[in-house]
GROMACS .gro file of C-alpha atoms in nm:
model
  421
    1UNK     CA    1   7.571   0.804  -0.914
    2UNK     CA    2   7.892   0.864  -0.748
    3UNK     CA    3   8.050   0.660  -0.493
    4UNK     CA    4   8.394   0.522  -0.565
    5UNK     CA    5   8.681   0.555  -0.324
    6UNK     CA    6   9.040   0.454  -0.282
    7UNK     CA    7   9.133   0.106  -0.165
    8UNK     CA    8   9.185   0.239   0.187
    9UNK     CA    9   8.846   0.408   0.198
   10UNK     CA   10   8.673   0.101   0.054
   11UNK     CA   11   8.789  -0.102   0.353
   12UNK     CA   12   8.547   0.094   0.569
   13UNK     CA   13   8.241  -0.109   0.651
   14UNK     CA   14   7.891  -0.010   0.548
   15UNK     CA   15   7.804   0.038   0.913
   16UNK     CA   16   8.095   0.276   0.957
   17UNK     CA   17   7.975   0.476   0.659
   18UNK     CA   18   7.630   0.494   0.813
   19UNK     CA   19   7.777   0.617   1.140
   20UNK     CA   20   7.964   0.891   0.958
   21UNK     CA   21   7.638   1.037   0.841
   22UNK     CA   22   7.535   1.076   1.204
   23UNK     CA   23   7.837   1.288   1.288
   24UNK     CA   24   7.773   1.633   1.427
   25UNK     CA   25   7.773   1.897   1.154
   26UNK     CA   26   7.816   2.272   1.188
   27UNK     CA   27   7.495   2.452   1.276
   28UNK     CA   28   7.515   2.661   0.961
   29UNK     CA   29   7.480   2.344   0.753
   30UNK     CA   30   7.114   2.321   0.847
   31UNK     CA   31   7.021   2.661   0.707
   32UNK     CA   32   7.047   2.709   0.330
   33UNK     CA   33   7.212   3.036   0.234
   34UNK     CA   34   7.141   3.240  -0.082
   35UNK     CA   35   7.419   3.271  -0.339
   36UNK     CA   36   7.593   3.602  -0.257
   37UNK     CA   37   7.775   3.614  -0.589
   38UNK     CA   38   7.689   3.865  -0.856
   39UNK     CA   39   7.504   3.709  -1.148
   40UNK     CA   40   7.681   3.934  -1.396
   41UNK     CA   41   7.927   3.776  -1.638
   42UNK     CA   42   8.277   3.729  -1.498
   43UNK     CA   43   8.571   3.746  -1.736
   44UNK     CA   44   8.732   3.404  -1.733
   45UNK     CA   45   9.084   3.324  -1.850
   46UNK     CA   46   9.118   3.116  -2.165
   47UNK     CA   47   9.081   2.742  -2.097
   48UNK     CA   48   9.408   2.556  -2.050
   49UNK     CA   49   9.367   2.285  -2.313
   50UNK     CA   50   9.716   2.147  -2.257
   51UNK     CA   51   9.634   2.111  -1.889
   52UNK     CA   52   9.298   1.952  -1.969
   53UNK     CA   53   9.456   1.696  -2.199
   54UNK     CA   54   9.714   1.620  -1.931
   55UNK     CA   55   9.438   1.550  -1.678
   56UNK     CA   56   9.268   1.311  -1.921
   57UNK     CA   57   9.597   1.128  -1.985
   58UNK     CA   58   9.653   1.102  -1.610
   59UNK     CA   59   9.311   0.938  -1.572
   60UNK     CA   60   9.413   0.666  -1.817
   61UNK     CA   61   9.720   0.589  -1.604
   62UNK     CA   62   9.506   0.562  -1.290
   63UNK     CA   63   9.268   0.293  -1.411
   64UNK     CA   64   9.024   0.455  -1.656
   65UNK     CA   65   9.040   0.296  -2.003
   66UNK     CA   66   8.948   0.634  -2.152
   67UNK     CA   67   8.843   0.990  -2.075
   68UNK     CA   68   8.682   1.275  -2.270
   69UNK     CA   69   8.599   1.639  -2.213
   70UNK     CA   70   8.420   1.917  -2.400
   71UNK     CA   71   8.419   2.291  -2.332
   72UNK     CA   72   8.149   2.514  -2.482
   73UNK     CA   73   8.257   2.876  -2.445
   74UNK     CA   74   8.060   3.164  -2.599
   75UNK     CA   75   7.998   2.955  -2.909
   76UNK     CA   76   8.352   2.815  -2.931
   77UNK     CA   77   8.380   2.437  -2.888
   78UNK     CA   78   8.695   2.270  -2.760
   79UNK     CA   79   8.725   1.893  -2.713
   80UNK     CA   80   8.984   1.654  -2.579
   81UNK     CA   81   9.007   1.277  -2.545
   82UNK     CA   82   9.252   1.016  -2.424
   83UNK     CA   83   9.250   0.639  -2.419
   84UNK     CA   84   9.002   0.383  -2.541
   85UNK     CA   85   8.638   0.290  -2.523
   86UNK     CA   86   8.684  -0.088  -2.525
   87UNK     CA   87   8.997  -0.280  -2.414
   88UNK     CA   88   8.901  -0.561  -2.652
   89UNK     CA   89   8.843  -0.367  -2.975
   90UNK     CA   90   9.079  -0.081  -2.878
   91UNK     CA   91   8.836   0.171  -3.028
   92UNK     CA   92   8.928   0.525  -2.929
   93UNK     CA   93   8.680   0.699  -2.699
   94UNK     CA   94   8.534   1.024  -2.829
   95UNK     CA   95   8.302   1.312  -2.743
   96UNK     CA   96   8.033   1.179  -2.976
   97UNK     CA   97   7.990   0.880  -2.744
   98UNK     CA   98   7.680   0.858  -2.527
   99UNK     CA   99   7.721   0.747  -2.166
  100UNK     CA  100   7.536   0.702  -1.838
  101UNK     CA  101   7.544   1.031  -1.646
  102UNK     CA  102   7.462   0.898  -1.299
  103UNK     CA  103   7.358   1.156  -1.046
  104UNK     CA  104   7.369   1.442  -1.294
  105UNK     CA  105   7.015   1.305  -1.345
  106UNK     CA  106   6.925   1.471  -1.014
  107UNK     CA  107   6.951   1.812  -1.176
  108UNK     CA  108   6.700   1.702  -1.443
  109UNK     CA  109   6.457   1.586  -1.174
  110UNK     CA  110   6.499   1.908  -0.978
  111UNK     CA  111   6.431   2.120  -1.287
  112UNK     CA  112   6.103   1.938  -1.353
  113UNK     CA  113   5.987   1.994  -0.995
  114UNK     CA  114   6.085   2.362  -1.003
  115UNK     CA  115   5.891   2.405  -1.325
  116UNK     CA  116   5.592   2.255  -1.143
  117UNK     CA  117   5.654   2.507  -0.864
  118UNK     CA  118   5.652   2.782  -1.127
  119UNK     CA  119   5.314   2.649  -1.242
  120UNK     CA  120   5.186   2.660  -0.880
  121UNK     CA  121   5.139   2.283  -0.875
  122UNK     CA  122   5.404   2.232  -0.607
  123UNK     CA  123   5.505   2.413  -0.289
  124UNK     CA  124   5.871   2.353  -0.204
  125UNK     CA  125   5.802   2.402   0.166
  126UNK     CA  126   5.498   2.174   0.179
  127UNK     CA  127   5.518   1.836   0.344
  128UNK     CA  128   5.584   1.549   0.106
  129UNK     CA  129   5.287   1.389   0.279
  130UNK     CA  130   5.055   1.644   0.113
  131UNK     CA  131   5.135   1.494  -0.226
  132UNK     CA  132   5.226   1.134  -0.135
  133UNK     CA  133   5.016   1.058   0.176
  134UNK     CA  134   5.160   0.795   0.406
  135UNK     CA  135   5.477   0.733   0.205
  136UNK     CA  136   5.725   0.872   0.458
  137UNK     CA  137   5.729   0.826   0.836
  138UNK     CA  138   5.766   1.195   0.920
  139UNK     CA  139   5.527   1.463   0.796
  140UNK     CA  140   5.788   1.730   0.866
  141UNK     CA  141   5.989   1.623   0.560
  142UNK     CA  142   5.932   1.884   0.290
  143UNK     CA  143   6.002   1.886  -0.083
  144UNK     CA  144   6.284   2.131  -0.017
  145UNK     CA  145   6.440   1.886   0.228
  146UNK     CA  146   6.443   1.619  -0.043
  147UNK     CA  147   6.603   1.836  -0.310
  148UNK     CA  148   6.871   1.968  -0.071
  149UNK     CA  149   6.952   1.629   0.088
  150UNK     CA  150   6.832   1.741   0.431
  151UNK     CA  151   6.546   1.494   0.478
  152UNK     CA  152   6.742   1.248   0.691
  153UNK     CA  153   6.624   0.954   0.479
  154UNK     CA  154   6.879   0.672   0.477
  155UNK     CA  155   7.054   0.607   0.145
  156UNK     CA  156   6.956   0.250   0.056
  157UNK     CA  157   7.250   0.218  -0.184
  158UNK     CA  158   7.487   0.209   0.116
  159UNK     CA  159   7.358  -0.139   0.191
  160UNK     CA  160   7.285  -0.242  -0.168
  161UNK     CA  161   7.645  -0.183  -0.273
  162UNK     CA  162   7.833  -0.269   0.044
  163UNK     CA  163   8.018  -0.507  -0.188
  164UNK     CA  164   8.048  -0.321  -0.516
  165UNK     CA  165   8.076  -0.597  -0.777
  166UNK     CA  166   7.849  -0.859  -0.623
  167UNK     CA  167   7.602  -0.589  -0.522
  168UNK     CA  168   7.593  -0.460  -0.878
  169UNK     CA  169   7.556  -0.803  -1.035
  170UNK     CA  170   7.260  -0.871  -0.806
  171UNK     CA  171   7.067  -0.571  -0.941
  172UNK     CA  172   7.203  -0.498  -1.291
  173UNK     CA  173   6.902  -0.667  -1.459
  174UNK     CA  174   6.649  -0.614  -1.183
  175UNK     CA  175   6.349  -0.381  -1.212
  176UNK     CA  176   6.236  -0.201  -0.896
  177UNK     CA  177   5.933   0.013  -0.829
  178UNK     CA  178   5.990   0.348  -0.662
  179UNK     CA  179   5.807   0.225  -0.353
  180UNK     CA  180   6.034  -0.078  -0.325
  181UNK     CA  181   6.338   0.151  -0.321
  182UNK     CA  182   6.180   0.377  -0.057
  183UNK     CA  183   6.101   0.072   0.155
  184UNK     CA  184   6.467  -0.034   0.138
  185UNK     CA  185   6.553   0.305   0.287
  186UNK     CA  186   6.287   0.291   0.558
  187UNK     CA  187   6.427  -0.036   0.695
  188UNK     CA  188   6.706   0.177   0.839
  189UNK     CA  189   6.710   0.455   1.096
  190UNK     CA  190   6.713   0.808   0.961
  191UNK     CA  191   7.040   0.999   0.970
  192UNK     CA  192   6.899   1.320   1.119
  193UNK     CA  193   6.579   1.510   1.186
  194UNK     CA  194   6.421   1.682   0.883
  195UNK     CA  195   6.613   1.997   0.795
  196UNK     CA  196   6.875   1.946   1.065
  197UNK     CA  197   7.173   1.856   0.848
  198UNK     CA  198   7.297   1.780   0.498
  199UNK     CA  199   7.326   1.404   0.440
  200UNK     CA  200   7.342   1.289   0.079
  201UNK     CA  201   7.087   1.020  -0.002
  202UNK     CA  202   6.965   0.882  -0.333
  203UNK     CA  203   6.635   0.807  -0.162
  204UNK     CA  204   6.554   1.178  -0.179
  205UNK     CA  205   6.551   1.179  -0.558
  206UNK     CA  206   6.361   0.852  -0.583
  207UNK     CA  207   6.085   1.031  -0.393
  208UNK     CA  208   6.135   1.327  -0.628
  209UNK     CA  209   6.055   1.093  -0.917
  210UNK     CA  210   5.739   0.982  -0.741
  211UNK     CA  211   5.637   1.345  -0.696
  212UNK     CA  212   5.690   1.415  -1.066
  213UNK     CA  213   5.471   1.124  -1.168
  214UNK     CA  214   5.202   1.201  -0.910
  215UNK     CA  215   5.174   1.570  -0.995
  216UNK     CA  216   5.185   1.532  -1.374
  217UNK     CA  217   5.020   1.195  -1.429
  218UNK     CA  218   5.310   1.111  -1.662
  219UNK     CA  219   5.629   0.908  -1.636
  220UNK     CA  220   5.955   1.084  -1.558
  221UNK     CA  221   6.068   0.982  -1.908
  222UNK     CA  222   5.783   1.184  -2.058
  223UNK     CA  223   5.846   1.484  -1.834
  224UNK     CA  224   6.222   1.488  -1.903
  225UNK     CA  225   6.150   1.468  -2.275
  226UNK     CA  226   5.876   1.731  -2.294
  227UNK     CA  227   6.019   1.981  -2.047
  228UNK     CA  228   6.394   1.954  -2.109
  229UNK     CA  229   6.510   1.724  -2.388
  230UNK     CA  230   6.287   1.844  -2.672
  231UNK     CA  231   6.290   2.218  -2.588
  232UNK     CA  232   6.671   2.218  -2.573
  233UNK     CA  233   6.706   1.986  -2.876
  234UNK     CA  234   6.917   1.739  -2.680
  235UNK     CA  235   6.954   1.483  -2.956
  236UNK     CA  236   7.163   1.237  -2.755
  237UNK     CA  237   6.982   1.240  -2.421
  238UNK     CA  238   6.752   0.954  -2.318
  239UNK     CA  239   6.576   0.793  -2.027
  240UNK     CA  240   6.537   0.430  -2.134
  241UNK     CA  241   6.462   0.261  -1.799
  242UNK     CA  242   6.407  -0.032  -1.767
  243UNK     CA  243   6.586  -0.114  -2.095
  244UNK     CA  244   6.946  -0.218  -2.041
  245UNK     CA  245   7.108  -0.085  -2.359
  246UNK     CA  246   7.252   0.258  -2.438
  247UNK     CA  247   7.116   0.343  -2.785
  248UNK     CA  248   7.347   0.436  -3.071
  249UNK     CA  249   7.718   0.504  -3.047
  250UNK     CA  250   7.823   0.492  -2.685
  251UNK     CA  251   8.114   0.447  -2.450
  252UNK     CA  252   8.145   0.124  -2.260
  253UNK     CA  253   8.182   0.155  -1.884
  254UNK     CA  254   8.401  -0.052  -1.655
  255UNK     CA  255   8.359  -0.117  -1.284
  256UNK     CA  256   8.685  -0.150  -1.093
  257UNK     CA  257   8.688  -0.491  -0.920
  258UNK     CA  258   8.682  -0.528  -0.544
  259UNK     CA  259   8.992  -0.751  -0.554
  260UNK     CA  260   9.324  -0.601  -0.660
  261UNK     CA  261   9.451  -0.749  -0.984
  262UNK     CA  262   9.114  -0.879  -1.103
  263UNK     CA  263   8.981  -0.780  -1.445
  264UNK     CA  264   8.763  -0.475  -1.496
  265UNK     CA  265   8.390  -0.557  -1.499
  266UNK     CA  266   8.199  -0.440  -1.808
  267UNK     CA  267   7.901  -0.262  -1.649
  268UNK     CA  268   7.766  -0.095  -1.964
  269UNK     CA  269   7.439  -0.288  -1.988
  270UNK     CA  270   7.210  -0.250  -1.688
  271UNK     CA  271   6.859  -0.133  -1.605
  272UNK     CA  272   6.980   0.131  -1.356
  273UNK     CA  273   6.644   0.058  -1.196
  274UNK     CA  274   6.807   0.090  -0.857
  275UNK     CA  275   6.851   0.463  -0.937
  276UNK     CA  276   6.580   0.576  -1.182
  277UNK     CA  277   6.506   0.947  -1.125
  278UNK     CA  278   6.817   0.967  -0.906
  279UNK     CA  279   7.058   0.854  -1.177
  280UNK     CA  280   6.940   0.674  -1.493
  281UNK     CA  281   6.968   0.936  -1.770
  282UNK     CA  282   7.198   0.881  -2.072
  283UNK     CA  283   7.360   1.178  -2.247
  284UNK     CA  284   7.675   1.325  -2.408
  285UNK     CA  285   7.924   1.597  -2.326
  286UNK     CA  286   7.754   1.826  -2.580
  287UNK     CA  287   7.405   1.779  -2.442
  288UNK     CA  288   7.505   1.820  -2.078
  289UNK     CA  289   7.683   2.145  -2.155
  290UNK     CA  290   7.371   2.264  -2.334
  291UNK     CA  291   7.154   2.165  -2.037
  292UNK     CA  292   7.354   2.340  -1.765
  293UNK     CA  293   7.413   2.645  -1.983
  294UNK     CA  294   7.037   2.674  -2.032
  295UNK     CA  295   6.967   2.621  -1.662
  296UNK     CA  296   7.211   2.885  -1.533
  297UNK     CA  297   7.117   3.109  -1.824
  298UNK     CA  298   6.759   3.119  -1.697
  299UNK     CA  299   6.597   2.928  -1.984
  300UNK     CA  300   6.452   2.636  -1.786
  301UNK     CA  301   6.294   2.798  -1.481
  302UNK     CA  302   6.187   3.141  -1.366
  303UNK     CA  303   6.448   3.361  -1.201
  304UNK     CA  304   6.269   3.303  -0.870
  305UNK     CA  305   6.298   2.926  -0.891
  306UNK     CA  306   6.661   2.940  -1.006
  307UNK     CA  307   6.728   3.149  -0.697
  308UNK     CA  308   6.572   2.869  -0.491
  309UNK     CA  309   6.808   2.618  -0.654
  310UNK     CA  310   7.094   2.844  -0.548
  311UNK     CA  311   7.014   2.851  -0.178
  312UNK     CA  312   7.325   2.666  -0.063
  313UNK     CA  313   7.395   2.424   0.219
  314UNK     CA  314   7.769   2.397   0.295
  315UNK     CA  315   7.916   2.052   0.229
  316UNK     CA  316   8.287   2.119   0.271
  317UNK     CA  317   8.529   2.407   0.214
  318UNK     CA  318   8.491   2.394  -0.166
  319UNK     CA  319   8.141   2.257  -0.219
  320UNK     CA  320   7.784   2.376  -0.162
  321UNK     CA  321   7.459   2.197  -0.245
  322UNK     CA  322   7.140   2.374  -0.347
  323UNK     CA  323   6.829   2.205  -0.488
  324UNK     CA  324   6.963   1.933  -0.715
  325UNK     CA  325   7.256   2.159  -0.799
  326UNK     CA  326   7.616   2.175  -0.678
  327UNK     CA  327   7.842   2.478  -0.649
  328UNK     CA  328   8.216   2.419  -0.665
  329UNK     CA  329   8.456   2.697  -0.560
  330UNK     CA  330   8.779   2.666  -0.757
  331UNK     CA  331   9.135   2.763  -0.662
  332UNK     CA  332   9.125   3.080  -0.878
  333UNK     CA  333   8.819   3.220  -0.698
  334UNK     CA  334   8.570   3.120  -0.968
  335UNK     CA  335   8.256   2.927  -0.871
  336UNK     CA  336   8.097   2.679  -1.110
  337UNK     CA  337   7.754   2.520  -1.101
  338UNK     CA  338   7.636   2.173  -1.203
  339UNK     CA  339   7.660   1.819  -1.072
  340UNK     CA  340   7.884   1.518  -1.048
  341UNK     CA  341   7.771   1.169  -1.138
  342UNK     CA  342   7.879   0.811  -1.088
  343UNK     CA  343   7.712   0.493  -1.197
  344UNK     CA  344   7.887   0.161  -1.236
  345UNK     CA  345   8.135   0.211  -1.519
  346UNK     CA  346   8.109   0.590  -1.555
  347UNK     CA  347   8.222   0.905  -1.374
  348UNK     CA  348   8.091   1.243  -1.491
  349UNK     CA  349   8.170   1.605  -1.406
  350UNK     CA  350   7.937   1.865  -1.562
  351UNK     CA  351   7.955   2.231  -1.459
  352UNK     CA  352   7.898   2.577  -1.602
  353UNK     CA  353   7.986   2.935  -1.514
  354UNK     CA  354   7.747   3.160  -1.322
  355UNK     CA  355   7.613   3.310  -1.646
  356UNK     CA  356   7.602   2.974  -1.824
  357UNK     CA  357   7.832   3.093  -2.102
  358UNK     CA  358   8.122   2.854  -2.040
  359UNK     CA  359   8.048   2.488  -1.968
  360UNK     CA  360   8.259   2.178  -1.919
  361UNK     CA  361   8.156   1.814  -1.917
  362UNK     CA  362   8.414   1.542  -1.858
  363UNK     CA  363   8.376   1.164  -1.848
  364UNK     CA  364   8.597   0.875  -1.741
  365UNK     CA  365   8.467   0.530  -1.835
  366UNK     CA  366   8.535   0.364  -1.503
  367UNK     CA  367   8.403   0.374  -1.146
  368UNK     CA  368   8.483   0.244  -0.797
  369UNK     CA  369   8.818   0.424  -0.828
  370UNK     CA  370   8.851   0.719  -0.593
  371UNK     CA  371   9.183   0.828  -0.741
  372UNK     CA  372   9.022   0.873  -1.083
  373UNK     CA  373   8.722   1.054  -0.935
  374UNK     CA  374   8.934   1.305  -0.745
  375UNK     CA  375   9.166   1.362  -1.039
  376UNK     CA  376   8.866   1.463  -1.250
  377UNK     CA  377   8.841   1.779  -1.040
  378UNK     CA  378   9.141   1.901  -1.239
  379UNK     CA  379   8.924   1.929  -1.548
  380UNK     CA  380   8.735   2.214  -1.380
  381UNK     CA  381   9.056   2.396  -1.293
  382UNK     CA  382   9.183   2.372  -1.652
  383UNK     CA  383   8.850   2.474  -1.805
  384UNK     CA  384   8.765   2.770  -1.580
  385UNK     CA  385   9.092   2.886  -1.422
  386UNK     CA  386   9.316   2.863  -1.727
  387UNK     CA  387   9.691   2.813  -1.707
  388UNK     CA  388   9.829   2.795  -1.357
  389UNK     CA  389  10.166   2.913  -1.230
  390UNK     CA  390  10.468   2.684  -1.240
  391UNK     CA  391  10.455   2.657  -0.863
  392UNK     CA  392  10.138   2.450  -0.878
  393UNK     CA  393  10.188   2.267  -1.205
  394UNK     CA  394  10.277   1.902  -1.215
  395UNK     CA  395  10.032   1.801  -0.943
  396UNK     CA  396  10.034   1.427  -0.890
  397UNK     CA  397   9.660   1.447  -0.844
  398UNK     CA  398   9.543   1.644  -1.142
  399UNK     CA  399   9.816   1.619  -1.400
  400UNK     CA  400  10.047   1.886  -1.531
  401UNK     CA  401   9.894   2.227  -1.577
  402UNK     CA  402   9.611   2.202  -1.326
  403UNK     CA  403   9.560   2.218  -0.954
  404UNK     CA  404   9.291   2.168  -0.693
  405UNK     CA  405   9.276   2.308  -0.345
  406UNK     CA  406   9.199   1.984  -0.162
  407UNK     CA  407   9.356   1.650  -0.235
  408UNK     CA  408   9.135   1.437  -0.019
  409UNK     CA  409   8.791   1.558  -0.117
  410UNK     CA  410   8.530   1.283  -0.123
  411UNK     CA  411   8.230   1.292  -0.352
  412UNK     CA  412   7.897   1.123  -0.334
  413UNK     CA  413   7.616   1.028  -0.564
  414UNK     CA  414   7.512   0.688  -0.681
  415UNK     CA  415   7.760   0.407  -0.691
  416UNK     CA  416   7.920   0.159  -0.458
  417UNK     CA  417   8.058   0.286  -0.131
  418UNK     CA  418   8.173   0.638  -0.199
  419UNK     CA  419   8.275   0.838   0.106
  420UNK     CA  420   8.051   1.129   0.199
  421UNK     CA  421   8.177   1.483   0.147
   0.00000   0.00000   0.00000
């Protein structure tokens, strides 16, 4: 669930954001490309823990009450934390805290569907209409189009969260059906023809949830649990929709107000019904590292289906999108694989190396703050690129000891009004 931007970007109207999605994109964006990188292990430099801690401290100066990160590296665990969980109690935030992972949920949904493809219950290139007759207005939209954000279906959260705080308060306790969310999308024109271009839309993964339930006869909660959570022994990962509470010890999340100077909005308790299979999972840094390590390590799908996940559509100069999976190309030449997430009150970065042997998950307990979101990219640089040269240390964006190649990268997922990348 990502979608927070700087004050300047937030001034853009919802209609302007919609128009941006109609912009001409390079022709190559319409054709997914296989990952050309060798799957063999790549020797990575040691993580820069001083740089990572500096990034987390920087986040707390930019509006996040607290920030945490965990690196799992060939069996070695490294953790870092800065700031607080709750401005009232002043409790320190920590890596044992559970939190809402936002659009990292999309990778869970994609894994379930690819397992169904492995079982020959789903054809990625079949029309969605084969499985959900009459749901969508265009029979050319395939399952692959959904999972790669190339369906052209309008993202209903653009309108839902045109005003971030009031939009959130209107839905925080509301329970939607999947069909209601799809209907909110279909009230708007599509952004492009099926397969023609990449255009991020949460609607795609709402339909993915419908496919999971139709093909299995079970809820997405059951499928996440039986196919991913229990096999990987993810003890802190839950799908509690439509309950509003995060069970057990958890971080509180704070939505940055629309008006400068106003108090942070405690957004911890909510149904996340407006996201569901696109963004409602709860987890921890430990569990997310375990998940992505298992996925890239080939323990959740066949090699053939993992290769399908890694057929990339270019997003910008440093980002590619596969099937519910992102690839980020770092300044040191290393590529990492995972997903970003934003839901009101929480920003998450969760990525792993090509072989799944080094993983990083980082959290900041705020949202609707584009400066914080972009600074979090520095956690990847510290975790996978190691110590940088003095020439690029001290970046105002990422904190001392880290660097990113682009300072104005925008990210998407679920959350109010985030610019498209």
